[in-house]
Short mmCIF file of C-alpha atoms in Angstrom, two decimals:
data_model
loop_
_atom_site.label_atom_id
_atom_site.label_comp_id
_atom_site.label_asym_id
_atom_site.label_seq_id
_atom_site.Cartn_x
_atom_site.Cartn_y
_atom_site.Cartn_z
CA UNK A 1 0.00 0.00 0.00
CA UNK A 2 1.83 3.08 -1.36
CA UNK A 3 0.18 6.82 -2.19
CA UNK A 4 3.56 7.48 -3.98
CA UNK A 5 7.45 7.34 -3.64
CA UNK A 6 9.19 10.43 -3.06
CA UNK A 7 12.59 11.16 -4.83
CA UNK A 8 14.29 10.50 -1.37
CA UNK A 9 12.88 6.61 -1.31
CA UNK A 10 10.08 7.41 1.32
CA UNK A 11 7.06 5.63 0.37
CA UNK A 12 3.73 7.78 1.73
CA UNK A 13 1.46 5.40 3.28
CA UNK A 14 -0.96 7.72 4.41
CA UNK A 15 -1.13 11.95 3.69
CA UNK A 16 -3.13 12.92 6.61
CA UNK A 17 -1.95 12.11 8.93
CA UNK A 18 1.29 11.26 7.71
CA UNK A 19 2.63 8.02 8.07
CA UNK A 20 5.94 7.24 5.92
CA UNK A 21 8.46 4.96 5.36
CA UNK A 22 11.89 4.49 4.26
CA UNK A 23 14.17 1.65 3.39
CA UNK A 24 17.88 1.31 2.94
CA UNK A 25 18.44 3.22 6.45
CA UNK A 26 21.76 1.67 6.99
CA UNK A 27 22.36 -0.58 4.44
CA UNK A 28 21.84 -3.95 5.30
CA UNK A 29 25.19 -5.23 6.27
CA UNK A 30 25.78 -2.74 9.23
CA UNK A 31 21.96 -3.03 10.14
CA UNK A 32 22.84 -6.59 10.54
CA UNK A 33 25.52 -6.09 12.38
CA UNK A 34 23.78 -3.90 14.37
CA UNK A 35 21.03 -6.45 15.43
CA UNK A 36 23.46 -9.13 16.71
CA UNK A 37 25.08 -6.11 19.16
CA UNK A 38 21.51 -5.04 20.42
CA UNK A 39 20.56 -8.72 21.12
CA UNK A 40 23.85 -9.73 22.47
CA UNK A 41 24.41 -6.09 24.56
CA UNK A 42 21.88 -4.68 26.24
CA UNK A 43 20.18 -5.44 29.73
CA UNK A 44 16.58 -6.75 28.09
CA UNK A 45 13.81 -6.27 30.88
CA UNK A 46 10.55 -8.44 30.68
CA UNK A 47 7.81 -6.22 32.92
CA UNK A 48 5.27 -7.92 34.28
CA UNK A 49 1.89 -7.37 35.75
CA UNK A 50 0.40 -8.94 38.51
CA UNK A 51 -3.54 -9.26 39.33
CA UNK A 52 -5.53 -11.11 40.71
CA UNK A 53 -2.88 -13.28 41.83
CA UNK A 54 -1.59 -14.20 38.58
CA UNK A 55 1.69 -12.38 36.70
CA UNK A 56 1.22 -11.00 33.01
CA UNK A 57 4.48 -10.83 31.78
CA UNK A 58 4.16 -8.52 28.48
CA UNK A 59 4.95 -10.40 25.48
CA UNK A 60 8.18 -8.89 24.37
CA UNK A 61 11.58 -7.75 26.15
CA UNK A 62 12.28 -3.93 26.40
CA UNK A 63 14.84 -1.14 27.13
CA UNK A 64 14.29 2.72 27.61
CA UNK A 65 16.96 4.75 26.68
CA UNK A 66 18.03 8.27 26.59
CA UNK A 67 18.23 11.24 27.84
CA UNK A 68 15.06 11.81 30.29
CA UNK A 69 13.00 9.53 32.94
CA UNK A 70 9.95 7.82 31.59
CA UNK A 71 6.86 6.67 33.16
CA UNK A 72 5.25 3.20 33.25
CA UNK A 73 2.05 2.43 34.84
CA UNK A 74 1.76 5.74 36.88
CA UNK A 75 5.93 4.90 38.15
CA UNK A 76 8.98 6.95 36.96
CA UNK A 77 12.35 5.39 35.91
CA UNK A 78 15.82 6.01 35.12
CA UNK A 79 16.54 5.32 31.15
CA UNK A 80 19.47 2.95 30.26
CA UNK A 81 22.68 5.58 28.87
CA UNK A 82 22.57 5.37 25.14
CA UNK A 83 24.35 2.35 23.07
CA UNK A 84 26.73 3.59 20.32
CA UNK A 85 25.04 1.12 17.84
CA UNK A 86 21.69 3.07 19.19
CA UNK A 87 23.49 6.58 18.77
CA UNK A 88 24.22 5.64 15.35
CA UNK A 89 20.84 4.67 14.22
CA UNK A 90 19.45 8.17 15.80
CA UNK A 91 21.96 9.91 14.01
CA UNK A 92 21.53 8.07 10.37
CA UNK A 93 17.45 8.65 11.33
CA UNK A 94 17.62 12.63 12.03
CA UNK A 95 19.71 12.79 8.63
CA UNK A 96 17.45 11.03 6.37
CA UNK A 97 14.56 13.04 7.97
CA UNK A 98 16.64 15.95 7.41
CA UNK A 99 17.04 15.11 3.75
CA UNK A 100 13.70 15.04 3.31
CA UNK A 101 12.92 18.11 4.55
CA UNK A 102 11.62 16.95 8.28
CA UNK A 103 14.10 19.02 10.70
CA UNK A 104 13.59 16.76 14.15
CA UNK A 105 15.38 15.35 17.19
CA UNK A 106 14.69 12.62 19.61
CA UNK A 107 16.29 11.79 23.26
CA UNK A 108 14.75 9.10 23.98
CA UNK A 109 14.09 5.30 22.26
CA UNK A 110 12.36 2.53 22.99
CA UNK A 111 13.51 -0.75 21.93
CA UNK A 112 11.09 -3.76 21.61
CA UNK A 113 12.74 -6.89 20.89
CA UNK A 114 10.41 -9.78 19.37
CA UNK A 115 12.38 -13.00 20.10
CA UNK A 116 9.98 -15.08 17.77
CA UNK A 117 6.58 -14.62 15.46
CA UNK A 118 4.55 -15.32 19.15
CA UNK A 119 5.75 -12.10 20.82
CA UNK A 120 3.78 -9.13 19.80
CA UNK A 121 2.45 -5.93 21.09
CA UNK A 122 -1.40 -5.09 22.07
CA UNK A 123 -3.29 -1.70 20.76
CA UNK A 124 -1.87 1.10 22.17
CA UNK A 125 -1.32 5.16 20.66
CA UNK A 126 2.00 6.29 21.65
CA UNK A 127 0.13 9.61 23.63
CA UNK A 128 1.71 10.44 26.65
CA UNK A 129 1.65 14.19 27.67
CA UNK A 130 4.89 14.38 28.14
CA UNK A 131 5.17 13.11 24.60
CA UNK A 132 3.37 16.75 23.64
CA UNK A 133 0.10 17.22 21.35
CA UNK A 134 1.24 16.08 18.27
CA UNK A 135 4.46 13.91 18.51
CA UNK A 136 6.62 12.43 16.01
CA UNK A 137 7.76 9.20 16.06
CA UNK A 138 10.01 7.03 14.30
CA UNK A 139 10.11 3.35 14.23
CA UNK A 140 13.19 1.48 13.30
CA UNK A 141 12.70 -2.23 12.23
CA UNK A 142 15.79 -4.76 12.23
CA UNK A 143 15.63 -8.55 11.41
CA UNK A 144 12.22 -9.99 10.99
CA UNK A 145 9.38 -8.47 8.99
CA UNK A 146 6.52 -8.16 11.02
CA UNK A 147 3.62 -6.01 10.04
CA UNK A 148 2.49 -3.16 11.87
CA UNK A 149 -1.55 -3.24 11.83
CA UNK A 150 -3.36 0.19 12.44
CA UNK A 151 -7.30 1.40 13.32
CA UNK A 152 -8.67 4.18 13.07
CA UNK A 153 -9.87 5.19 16.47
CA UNK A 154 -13.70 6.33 14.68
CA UNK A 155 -13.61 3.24 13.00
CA UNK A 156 -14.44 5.42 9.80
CA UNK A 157 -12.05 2.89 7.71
CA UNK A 158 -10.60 -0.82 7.97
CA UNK A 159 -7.68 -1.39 9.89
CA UNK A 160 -4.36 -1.84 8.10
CA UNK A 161 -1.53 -3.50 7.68
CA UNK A 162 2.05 -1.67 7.09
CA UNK A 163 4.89 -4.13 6.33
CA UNK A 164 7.96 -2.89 7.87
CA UNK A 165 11.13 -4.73 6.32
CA UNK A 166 14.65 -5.13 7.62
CA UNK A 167 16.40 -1.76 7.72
CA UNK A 168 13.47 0.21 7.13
CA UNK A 169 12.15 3.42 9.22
CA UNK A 170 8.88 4.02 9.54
CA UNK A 171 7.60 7.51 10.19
CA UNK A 172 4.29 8.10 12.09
CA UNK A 173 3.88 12.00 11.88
CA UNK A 174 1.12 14.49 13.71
CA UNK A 175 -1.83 13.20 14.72
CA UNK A 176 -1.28 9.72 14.13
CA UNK A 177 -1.22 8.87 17.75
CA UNK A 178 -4.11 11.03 18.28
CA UNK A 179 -6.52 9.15 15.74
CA UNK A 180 -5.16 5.74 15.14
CA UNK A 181 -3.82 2.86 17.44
CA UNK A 182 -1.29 0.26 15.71
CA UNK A 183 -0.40 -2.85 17.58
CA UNK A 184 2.00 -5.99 16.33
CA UNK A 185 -0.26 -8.94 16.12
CA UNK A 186 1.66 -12.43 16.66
CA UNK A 187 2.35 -14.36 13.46
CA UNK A 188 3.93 -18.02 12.39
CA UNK A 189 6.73 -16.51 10.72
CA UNK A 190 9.97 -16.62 13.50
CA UNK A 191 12.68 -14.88 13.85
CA UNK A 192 14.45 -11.98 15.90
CA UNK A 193 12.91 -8.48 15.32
CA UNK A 194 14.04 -5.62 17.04
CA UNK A 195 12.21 -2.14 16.99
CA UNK A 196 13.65 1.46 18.25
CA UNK A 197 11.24 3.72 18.25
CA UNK A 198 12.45 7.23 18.59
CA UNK A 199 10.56 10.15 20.36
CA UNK A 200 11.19 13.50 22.05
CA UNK A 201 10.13 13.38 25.64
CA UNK A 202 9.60 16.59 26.55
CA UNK A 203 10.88 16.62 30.64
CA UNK A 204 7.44 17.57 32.94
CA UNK A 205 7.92 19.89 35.71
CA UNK A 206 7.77 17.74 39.00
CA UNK A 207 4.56 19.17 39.88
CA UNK B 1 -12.38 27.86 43.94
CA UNK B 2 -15.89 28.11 42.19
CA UNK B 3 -17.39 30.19 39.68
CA UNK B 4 -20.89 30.06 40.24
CA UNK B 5 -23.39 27.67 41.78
CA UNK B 6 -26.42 26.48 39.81
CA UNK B 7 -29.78 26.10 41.61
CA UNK B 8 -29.52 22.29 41.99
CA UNK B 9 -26.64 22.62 43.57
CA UNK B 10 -23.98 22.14 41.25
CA UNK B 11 -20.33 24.06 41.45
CA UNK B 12 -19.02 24.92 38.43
CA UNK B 13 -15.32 25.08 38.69
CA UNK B 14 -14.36 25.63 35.62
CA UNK B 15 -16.97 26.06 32.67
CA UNK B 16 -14.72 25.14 29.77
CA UNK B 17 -13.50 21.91 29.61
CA UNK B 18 -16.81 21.45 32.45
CA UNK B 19 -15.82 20.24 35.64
CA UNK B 20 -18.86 20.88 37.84
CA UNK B 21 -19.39 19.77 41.50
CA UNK B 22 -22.27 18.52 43.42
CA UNK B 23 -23.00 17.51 47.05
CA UNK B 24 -24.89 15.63 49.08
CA UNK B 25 -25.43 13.00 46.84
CA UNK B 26 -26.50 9.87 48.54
CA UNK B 27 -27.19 11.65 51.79
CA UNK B 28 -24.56 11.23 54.51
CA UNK B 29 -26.21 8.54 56.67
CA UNK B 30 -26.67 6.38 53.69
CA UNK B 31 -23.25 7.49 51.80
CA UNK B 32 -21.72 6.37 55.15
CA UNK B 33 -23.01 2.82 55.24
CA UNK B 34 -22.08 2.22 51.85
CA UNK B 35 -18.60 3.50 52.36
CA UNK B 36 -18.44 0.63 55.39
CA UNK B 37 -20.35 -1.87 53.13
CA UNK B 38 -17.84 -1.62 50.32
CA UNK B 39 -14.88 -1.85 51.90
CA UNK B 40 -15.86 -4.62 53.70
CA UNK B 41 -17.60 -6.90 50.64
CA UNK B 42 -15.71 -5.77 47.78
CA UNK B 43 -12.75 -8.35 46.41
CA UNK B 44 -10.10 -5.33 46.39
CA UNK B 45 -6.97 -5.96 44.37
CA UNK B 46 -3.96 -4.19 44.24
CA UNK B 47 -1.92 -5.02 40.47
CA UNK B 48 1.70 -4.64 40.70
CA UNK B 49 4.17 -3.96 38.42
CA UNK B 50 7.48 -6.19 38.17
CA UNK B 51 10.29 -4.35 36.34
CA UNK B 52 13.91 -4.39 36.60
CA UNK B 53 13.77 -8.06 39.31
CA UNK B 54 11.43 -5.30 41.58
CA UNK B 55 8.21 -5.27 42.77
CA UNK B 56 5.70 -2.17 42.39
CA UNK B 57 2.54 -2.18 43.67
CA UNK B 58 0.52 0.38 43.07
CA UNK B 59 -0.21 2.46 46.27
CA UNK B 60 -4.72 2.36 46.39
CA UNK B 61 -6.54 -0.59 45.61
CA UNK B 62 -8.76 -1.47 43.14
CA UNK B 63 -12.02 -3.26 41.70
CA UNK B 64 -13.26 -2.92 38.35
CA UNK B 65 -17.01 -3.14 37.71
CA UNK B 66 -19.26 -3.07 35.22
CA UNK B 67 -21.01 -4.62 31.92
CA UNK B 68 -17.71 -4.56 29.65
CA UNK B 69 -14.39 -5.99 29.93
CA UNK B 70 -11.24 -3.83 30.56
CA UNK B 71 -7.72 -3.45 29.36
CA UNK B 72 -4.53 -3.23 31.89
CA UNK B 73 -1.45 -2.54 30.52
CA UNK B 74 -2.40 -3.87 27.11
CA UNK B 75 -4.00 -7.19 28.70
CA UNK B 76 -8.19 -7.90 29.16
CA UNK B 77 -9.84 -8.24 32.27
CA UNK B 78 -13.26 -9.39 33.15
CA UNK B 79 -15.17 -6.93 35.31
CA UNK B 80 -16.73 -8.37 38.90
CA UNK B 81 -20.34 -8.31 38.72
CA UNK B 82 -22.40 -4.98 39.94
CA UNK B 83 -22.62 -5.10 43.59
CA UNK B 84 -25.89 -3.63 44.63
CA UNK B 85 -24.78 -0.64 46.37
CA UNK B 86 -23.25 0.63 43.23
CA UNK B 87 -25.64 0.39 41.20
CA UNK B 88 -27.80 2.25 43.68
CA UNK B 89 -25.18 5.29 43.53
CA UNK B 90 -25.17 4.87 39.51
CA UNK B 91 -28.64 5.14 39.56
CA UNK B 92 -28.10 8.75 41.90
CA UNK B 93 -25.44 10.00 39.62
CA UNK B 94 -27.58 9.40 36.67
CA UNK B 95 -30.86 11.11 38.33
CA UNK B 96 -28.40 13.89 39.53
CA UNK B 97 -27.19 14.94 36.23
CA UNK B 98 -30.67 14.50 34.46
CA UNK B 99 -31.90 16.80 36.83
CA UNK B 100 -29.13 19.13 35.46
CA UNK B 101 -29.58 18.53 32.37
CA UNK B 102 -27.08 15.74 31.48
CA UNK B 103 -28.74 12.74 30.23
CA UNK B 104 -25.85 10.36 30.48
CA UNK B 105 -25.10 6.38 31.81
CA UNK B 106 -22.52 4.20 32.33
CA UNK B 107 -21.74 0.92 31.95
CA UNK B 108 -18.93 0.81 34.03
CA UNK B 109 -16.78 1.94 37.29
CA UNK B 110 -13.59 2.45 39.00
CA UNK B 111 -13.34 1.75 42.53
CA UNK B 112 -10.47 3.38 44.36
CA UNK B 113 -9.82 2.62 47.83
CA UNK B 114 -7.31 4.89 49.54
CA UNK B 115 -6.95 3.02 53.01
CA UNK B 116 -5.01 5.89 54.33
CA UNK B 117 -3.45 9.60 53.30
CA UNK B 118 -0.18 7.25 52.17
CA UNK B 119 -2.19 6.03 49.13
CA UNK B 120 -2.75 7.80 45.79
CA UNK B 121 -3.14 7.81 42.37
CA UNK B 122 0.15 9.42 39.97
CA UNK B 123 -0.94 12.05 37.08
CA UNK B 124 -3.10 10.52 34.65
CA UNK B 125 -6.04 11.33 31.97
CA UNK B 126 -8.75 8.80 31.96
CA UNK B 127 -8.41 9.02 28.09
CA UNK B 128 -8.31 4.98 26.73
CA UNK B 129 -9.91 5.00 23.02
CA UNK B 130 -12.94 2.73 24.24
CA UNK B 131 -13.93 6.05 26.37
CA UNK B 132 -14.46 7.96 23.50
CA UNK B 133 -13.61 11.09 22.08
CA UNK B 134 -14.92 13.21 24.64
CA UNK B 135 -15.75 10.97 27.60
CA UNK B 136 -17.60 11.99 30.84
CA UNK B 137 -16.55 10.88 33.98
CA UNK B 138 -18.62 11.17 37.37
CA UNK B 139 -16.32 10.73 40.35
CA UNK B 140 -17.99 9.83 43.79
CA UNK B 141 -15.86 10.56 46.47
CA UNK B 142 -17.08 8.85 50.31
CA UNK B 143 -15.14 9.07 53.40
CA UNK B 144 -12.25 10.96 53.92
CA UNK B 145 -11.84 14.44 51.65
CA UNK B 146 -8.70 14.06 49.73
CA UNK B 147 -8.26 16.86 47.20
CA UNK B 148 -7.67 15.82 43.37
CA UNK B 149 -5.53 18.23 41.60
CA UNK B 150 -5.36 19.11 38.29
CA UNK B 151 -2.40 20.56 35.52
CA UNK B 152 -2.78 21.53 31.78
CA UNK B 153 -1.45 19.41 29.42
CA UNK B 154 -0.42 22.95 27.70
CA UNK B 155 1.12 24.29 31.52
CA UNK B 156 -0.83 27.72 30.29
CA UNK B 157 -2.58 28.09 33.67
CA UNK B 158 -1.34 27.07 37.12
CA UNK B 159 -2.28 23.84 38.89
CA UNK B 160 -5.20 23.82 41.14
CA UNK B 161 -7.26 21.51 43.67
CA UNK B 162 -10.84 20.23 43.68
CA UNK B 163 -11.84 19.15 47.39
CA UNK B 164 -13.63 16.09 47.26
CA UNK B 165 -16.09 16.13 50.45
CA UNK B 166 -18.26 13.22 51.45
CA UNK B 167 -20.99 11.91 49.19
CA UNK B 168 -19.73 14.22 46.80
CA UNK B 169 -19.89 14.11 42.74
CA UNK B 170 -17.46 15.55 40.34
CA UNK B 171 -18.59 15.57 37.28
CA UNK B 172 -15.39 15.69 34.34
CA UNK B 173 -17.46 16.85 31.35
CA UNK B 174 -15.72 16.91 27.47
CA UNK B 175 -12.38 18.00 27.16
CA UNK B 176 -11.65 17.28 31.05
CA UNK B 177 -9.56 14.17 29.62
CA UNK B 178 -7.86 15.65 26.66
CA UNK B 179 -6.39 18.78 28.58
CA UNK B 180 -5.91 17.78 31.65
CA UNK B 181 -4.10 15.79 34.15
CA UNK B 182 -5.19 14.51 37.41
CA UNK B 183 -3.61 13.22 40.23
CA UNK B 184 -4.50 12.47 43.65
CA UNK B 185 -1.45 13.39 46.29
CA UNK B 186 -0.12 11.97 49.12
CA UNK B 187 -1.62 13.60 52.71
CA UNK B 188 -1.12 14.10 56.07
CA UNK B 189 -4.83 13.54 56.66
CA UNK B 190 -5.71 9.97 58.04
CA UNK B 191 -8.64 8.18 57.00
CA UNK B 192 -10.31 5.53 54.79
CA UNK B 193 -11.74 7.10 51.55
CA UNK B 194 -13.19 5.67 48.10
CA UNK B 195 -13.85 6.88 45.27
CA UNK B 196 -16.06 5.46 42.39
CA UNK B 197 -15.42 6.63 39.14
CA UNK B 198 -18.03 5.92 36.38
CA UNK B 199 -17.76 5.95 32.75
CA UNK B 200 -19.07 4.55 29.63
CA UNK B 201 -16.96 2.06 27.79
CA UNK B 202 -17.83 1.39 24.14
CA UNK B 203 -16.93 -2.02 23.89
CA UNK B 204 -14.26 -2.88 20.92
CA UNK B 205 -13.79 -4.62 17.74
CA UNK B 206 -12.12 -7.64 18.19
CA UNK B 207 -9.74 -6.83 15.58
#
């Protein structure tokens, strides 16, 4: 699903709001590369709910890092310092925004990392405040191609799929947090995925 | 902090996003014995969060109830049935803001219990997609008067409080949710209070 390819290889996926994506980000050797020091390197957390007596452990590993504190579930934490594999795809991100003609910069990434085609991600917007009214985001892929499936939050069109291939970057631009939700559903095909998705976190007052 | 009072009683303290106030509810010798009923009969939980190898419970307790399922941290949870007393203040709420000119209902609740002034509730918008757009909540407050504060998203205007009296009813009309933040602080002040926060949840697409 394609609107049309701009000259600088990003494919519009949707106009309003914008959602875009690139591919070639690193070239595929280094993003390679890349993967294997993510998986091998960082300090992978698992959180994990308990109710009613019973844990939930979500169904996926994670790591904040960055710059600035984050919340989960109402609690603040300390981000992990940044990798210099990480640091590199930030900076190779910012220029190929740059280049086509998006002037942006992030401090803070989350990294998801899918171990097989049965870990996955429920519905969620990316909408925190402290994420400001109309965030951009940018969403990294390495290693497995797993579609990203969006709704519309009205329900005024069919959910979609958006394939996001190894070394791509996906670009989810104003206001689509604020009227879609995307989730990764499970699927048979396995193998490692790991996503960075790369925000500005704009640090609240303590009040 | 109240900009006028309308003749049935309702405090409007701030007219746009509404946030209106109304007392004496239930009536204070019945609000009283349904504050002592539910905390005795209800099956309160308190979910915890396990991240990093630590434990975080959150600092209330909890029961959702209601006619539609929930999510928690991207998971679904049944609802516990409607215990009777609840119903009987959904059915006050409801009558209270017909008589005002809301005709509104809800399929579903929050219960809060704050055992003591060490519990409370971190800054949050009660702004999930199956609330809606513009979602009104009607927050009963019995037993001890803890003050819920709010802060713009935008930080254009200061903080401020809303006391929360006995057998009270704060009404969060459109807009509450999508510019504000609420929170409900830590206290000196001892003393059992909970709160019962109604709303309507528009059950989802499976997909």
């Amino acid at each position: 699903m394609s609107l049309f390819t701009h000259d600088d290889g990003g494919e519009v996926l949707l106009a309003s709001p914008p959602l875009i994506r690139y591919s070639a980000l690193l070239g595929n050797t280094e993003a390679t590369a890349i993967l294997d020091r993510l998986d091998a390197e960082l300090d992978w957390q698992r959180p994990s709910l308990r109710l009613y007596g019973r844990e939930h452990p979500i169904p996926r590993q994670q790591v904040w890092m960055g710059d600035v504190g984050y919340r989960y579930s109402g609690r603040r934490f300390a981000p992990d310092p940044w990798h210099p594999c990480v640091l590199a795809i930030r900076d190779a991100v910012q220029r190929r925004l740059a280049d086509s003609g998006v002037g942006t910069r992030f401090n803070s990434v989350l990294l998801n990392r899918y171990a097989d085609g049965r870990d996955r991600m429920g519905w969620h917007s990316d909408d925190e405040p402290e994420l400001g009214d109309s965030p951009l985001i940018a969403a990294v892929s390495l290693g497995n191609d797993r579609p990203l499936r969006f709704r519309w939050k009205d329900r005024h069109a069919p959910a979609f799929n958006v394939d996001q291939p190894h070394d791509s970057l996906l670009l989810m631009g104003a206001g689509v947090q604020a009227r879609l939700e995307h989730s990764l559903p499970s699927r048979q095909r396995q193998g490692l995925r790991i996503s960075l998705t790369f925000r500005w976190i704009t640090p609240l007052a303590t009040d």
